[in-house]
């Protein structure tokens, strides 16, 4: 089991920045962020593997940065140049040891990942 607790969400104006944190009971081979806005499908935002390699959705490339602190068991998402379209609930997720789930997670497919946080709301006003 992996427990995940997100923090750092809030309201910000377009062009601003926020940093989300996800405190984990332990980090797994792939950690990721996804978001979901009301009435929209879930979207994988960013993922990072234990070797530090990362992947991003096209919609956030160049604006968001995912990182992790292994000593603190914490995942981060630095969000810059925020847009109103970034408004959503953001969730931290973690893959299990299943190799297939890890491979999918590393390319941003967060469906079926077993460990979720409770989410943190990000609201960007234009």
PDB file of C-alpha atoms in Angstrom:
ATOM      1  CA  UNK A   1       0.000   0.000   0.000  1.00  0.00           C
ATOM      2  CA  UNK A   2       1.059   3.558  -0.717  1.00  0.00           C
ATOM      3  CA  UNK A   3      -0.537   6.559   0.955  1.00  0.00           C
ATOM      4  CA  UNK A   4      -0.481   9.844  -0.932  1.00  0.00           C
ATOM      5  CA  UNK A   5      -1.383  13.306   0.351  1.00  0.00           C
ATOM      6  CA  UNK A   6      -1.395  16.297  -1.981  1.00  0.00           C
ATOM      7  CA  UNK A   7      -1.035  19.936  -1.001  1.00  0.00           C
ATOM      8  CA  UNK A   8      -0.282  23.265  -2.597  1.00  0.00           C
ATOM      9  CA  UNK A   9      -3.370  23.900  -4.660  1.00  0.00           C
ATOM     10  CA  UNK A  10      -5.132  27.222  -4.667  1.00  0.00           C
ATOM     11  CA  UNK A  11      -6.326  30.113  -6.758  1.00  0.00           C
ATOM     12  CA  UNK A  12      -4.011  32.099  -8.964  1.00  0.00           C
ATOM     13  CA  UNK A  13      -4.289  34.499 -11.866  1.00  0.00           C
ATOM     14  CA  UNK A  14      -3.341  33.479 -15.365  1.00  0.00           C
ATOM     15  CA  UNK A  15       0.404  33.681 -15.860  1.00  0.00           C
ATOM     16  CA  UNK A  16       1.083  32.839 -12.235  1.00  0.00           C
ATOM     17  CA  UNK A  17       2.719  29.820 -10.638  1.00  0.00           C
ATOM     18  CA  UNK A  18       1.914  27.139  -8.106  1.00  0.00           C
ATOM     19  CA  UNK A  19       3.849  24.192  -6.747  1.00  0.00           C
ATOM     20  CA  UNK A  20       1.989  21.069  -5.805  1.00  0.00           C
ATOM     21  CA  UNK A  21       3.447  18.578  -3.369  1.00  0.00           C
ATOM     22  CA  UNK A  22       2.553  14.959  -2.787  1.00  0.00           C
ATOM     23  CA  UNK A  23       3.788  13.365   0.414  1.00  0.00           C
ATOM     24  CA  UNK A  24       4.045   9.620  -0.097  1.00  0.00           C
ATOM     25  CA  UNK A  25       4.503   6.799   2.369  1.00  0.00           C
ATOM     26  CA  UNK A  26       7.026   5.620  -0.201  1.00  0.00           C
ATOM     27  CA  UNK A  27       7.908   6.443  -3.782  1.00  0.00           C
ATOM     28  CA  UNK A  28       7.339   3.792  -6.405  1.00  0.00           C
ATOM     29  CA  UNK A  29       8.943   3.096  -9.785  1.00  0.00           C
ATOM     30  CA  UNK A  30       6.607   5.602 -11.422  1.00  0.00           C
ATOM     31  CA  UNK A  31       4.864   8.547  -9.831  1.00  0.00           C
ATOM     32  CA  UNK A  32       2.545  10.810 -11.751  1.00  0.00           C
ATOM     33  CA  UNK A  33       0.073  13.658 -11.675  1.00  0.00           C
ATOM     34  CA  UNK A  34      -3.242  13.733 -13.425  1.00  0.00           C
ATOM     35  CA  UNK A  35      -6.035  16.263 -13.436  1.00  0.00           C
ATOM     36  CA  UNK A  36      -9.731  16.284 -13.995  1.00  0.00           C
ATOM     37  CA  UNK A  37     -11.964  19.244 -14.637  1.00  0.00           C
ATOM     38  CA  UNK A  38     -15.748  19.082 -14.252  1.00  0.00           C
ATOM     39  CA  UNK A  39     -17.326  17.443 -17.262  1.00  0.00           C
ATOM     40  CA  UNK A  40     -13.978  16.543 -18.790  1.00  0.00           C
ATOM     41  CA  UNK A  41     -12.004  13.354 -19.038  1.00  0.00           C
ATOM     42  CA  UNK A  42      -9.098  12.592 -16.799  1.00  0.00           C
ATOM     43  CA  UNK A  43      -5.794  13.834 -18.248  1.00  0.00           C
ATOM     44  CA  UNK A  44      -2.361  12.582 -17.360  1.00  0.00           C
ATOM     45  CA  UNK A  45      -0.211  15.663 -16.768  1.00  0.00           C
ATOM     46  CA  UNK A  46       3.289  14.454 -15.915  1.00  0.00           C
ATOM     47  CA  UNK A  47       5.090  11.331 -14.796  1.00  0.00           C
ATOM     48  CA  UNK A  48       8.523  10.539 -13.417  1.00  0.00           C
ATOM     49  CA  UNK A  49      10.399   7.309 -13.042  1.00  0.00           C
ATOM     50  CA  UNK A  50      12.778   6.255 -10.308  1.00  0.00           C
ATOM     51  CA  UNK A  51      15.681   7.131 -12.618  1.00  0.00           C
ATOM     52  CA  UNK A  52      14.410  10.685 -12.936  1.00  0.00           C
ATOM     53  CA  UNK A  53      13.185  10.433 -16.500  1.00  0.00           C
ATOM     54  CA  UNK A  54       9.963  12.348 -16.987  1.00  0.00           C
ATOM     55  CA  UNK A  55       7.165  12.752 -19.473  1.00  0.00           C
ATOM     56  CA  UNK A  56       4.564  15.445 -19.976  1.00  0.00           C
ATOM     57  CA  UNK A  57       1.267  15.991 -21.686  1.00  0.00           C
ATOM     58  CA  UNK A  58       1.613  18.240 -24.721  1.00  0.00           C
ATOM     59  CA  UNK A  59      -0.694  20.751 -23.071  1.00  0.00           C
ATOM     60  CA  UNK A  60       1.804  21.425 -20.248  1.00  0.00           C
ATOM     61  CA  UNK A  61       5.188  20.896 -21.883  1.00  0.00           C
ATOM     62  CA  UNK A  62       7.519  23.787 -21.221  1.00  0.00           C
ATOM     63  CA  UNK A  63       5.317  25.111 -18.404  1.00  0.00           C
ATOM     64  CA  UNK A  64       5.167  22.295 -15.825  1.00  0.00           C
ATOM     65  CA  UNK A  65       8.049  20.445 -14.199  1.00  0.00           C
ATOM     66  CA  UNK A  66       7.726  17.201 -12.264  1.00  0.00           C
ATOM     67  CA  UNK A  67      10.357  16.214  -9.726  1.00  0.00           C
ATOM     68  CA  UNK A  68      10.763  14.083  -6.664  1.00  0.00           C
ATOM     69  CA  UNK A  69      12.806  14.144  -3.482  1.00  0.00           C
ATOM     70  CA  UNK A  70      13.691  10.576  -2.597  1.00  0.00           C
ATOM     71  CA  UNK A  71      14.901  11.507   0.881  1.00  0.00           C
ATOM     72  CA  UNK A  72      11.563  13.121   1.694  1.00  0.00           C
ATOM     73  CA  UNK A  73       9.372  10.662  -0.242  1.00  0.00           C
ATOM     74  CA  UNK A  74       7.754  13.646  -1.904  1.00  0.00           C
ATOM     75  CA  UNK A  75       6.628  14.283  -5.453  1.00  0.00           C
ATOM     76  CA  UNK A  76       6.333  17.814  -6.798  1.00  0.00           C
ATOM     77  CA  UNK A  77       4.694  19.556  -9.714  1.00  0.00           C
ATOM     78  CA  UNK A  78       5.952  23.055 -10.450  1.00  0.00           C
ATOM     79  CA  UNK A  79       3.374  24.832 -12.579  1.00  0.00           C
ATOM     80  CA  UNK A  80       4.364  28.059 -14.314  1.00  0.00           C
ATOM     81  CA  UNK A  81       2.624  30.282 -16.861  1.00  0.00           C
ATOM     82  CA  UNK A  82      -0.693  28.931 -15.703  1.00  0.00           C
ATOM     83  CA  UNK A  83      -3.719  29.236 -17.957  1.00  0.00           C
ATOM     84  CA  UNK A  84      -7.421  29.133 -17.214  1.00  0.00           C
ATOM     85  CA  UNK A  85      -7.505  25.778 -19.004  1.00  0.00           C
ATOM     86  CA  UNK A  86      -5.274  24.371 -16.247  1.00  0.00           C
ATOM     87  CA  UNK A  87      -8.137  24.724 -13.772  1.00  0.00           C
ATOM     88  CA  UNK A  88      -8.890  21.257 -12.411  1.00  0.00           C
ATOM     89  CA  UNK A  89      -8.554  18.931  -9.472  1.00  0.00           C
ATOM     90  CA  UNK A  90      -5.017  17.573  -9.462  1.00  0.00           C
ATOM     91  CA  UNK A  91      -4.249  14.103  -8.175  1.00  0.00           C
ATOM     92  CA  UNK A  92      -1.022  12.371  -7.306  1.00  0.00           C
ATOM     93  CA  UNK A  93      -0.889   8.717  -8.345  1.00  0.00           C
ATOM     94  CA  UNK A  94       1.594   5.913  -8.004  1.00  0.00           C
ATOM     95  CA  UNK A  95       2.188   2.723  -9.887  1.00  0.00           C
ATOM     96  CA  UNK A  96       2.464  -0.637  -8.191  1.00  0.00           C
ATOM     97  CA  UNK A  97       5.305  -3.050  -9.020  1.00  0.00           C
ATOM     98  CA  UNK A  98       3.408  -4.311 -12.052  1.00  0.00           C
ATOM     99  CA  UNK A  99       5.778  -3.843 -14.996  1.00  0.00           C
ATOM    100  CA  UNK A 100       2.984  -3.154 -17.458  1.00  0.00           C
ATOM    101  CA  UNK A 101       1.492  -0.434 -15.254  1.00  0.00           C
ATOM    102  CA  UNK A 102       4.931   1.106 -14.767  1.00  0.00           C
ATOM    103  CA  UNK A 103       5.561   1.238 -18.511  1.00  0.00           C
ATOM    104  CA  UNK A 104       2.187   2.847 -19.125  1.00  0.00           C
ATOM    105  CA  UNK A 105       2.687   5.290 -16.253  1.00  0.00           C
ATOM    106  CA  UNK A 106       6.035   6.452 -17.644  1.00  0.00           C
ATOM    107  CA  UNK A 107       4.367   7.507 -20.890  1.00  0.00           C
ATOM    108  CA  UNK A 108       1.572   9.301 -19.086  1.00  0.00           C
ATOM    109  CA  UNK A 109      -1.151   6.667 -19.061  1.00  0.00           C
ATOM    110  CA  UNK A 110      -2.389   6.885 -15.490  1.00  0.00           C
ATOM    111  CA  UNK A 111      -5.458   4.729 -15.948  1.00  0.00           C
ATOM    112  CA  UNK A 112      -5.536   1.715 -13.659  1.00  0.00           C
ATOM    113  CA  UNK A 113      -2.821   3.021 -11.334  1.00  0.00           C
ATOM    114  CA  UNK A 114      -3.826   1.713  -7.924  1.00  0.00           C
ATOM    115  CA  UNK A 115      -2.718   4.436  -5.548  1.00  0.00           C
ATOM    116  CA  UNK A 116      -4.376   7.860  -5.510  1.00  0.00           C
ATOM    117  CA  UNK A 117      -4.299  10.894  -3.305  1.00  0.00           C
ATOM    118  CA  UNK A 118      -7.381  12.857  -2.353  1.00  0.00           C
ATOM    119  CA  UNK A 119      -6.662  15.633  -4.826  1.00  0.00           C
ATOM    120  CA  UNK A 120      -5.962  19.341  -4.576  1.00  0.00           C
ATOM    121  CA  UNK A 121      -7.904  22.017  -6.440  1.00  0.00           C
ATOM    122  CA  UNK A 122      -6.159  24.429  -8.777  1.00  0.00           C
ATOM    123  CA  UNK A 123      -8.162  27.389 -10.040  1.00  0.00           C
ATOM    124  CA  UNK A 124      -6.694  29.803 -12.570  1.00  0.00           C
ATOM    125  CA  UNK A 125      -8.572  32.983 -13.311  1.00  0.00           C
ATOM    126  CA  UNK A 126      -8.084  34.918 -16.513  1.00  0.00           C
TER     127      UNK A 126
END
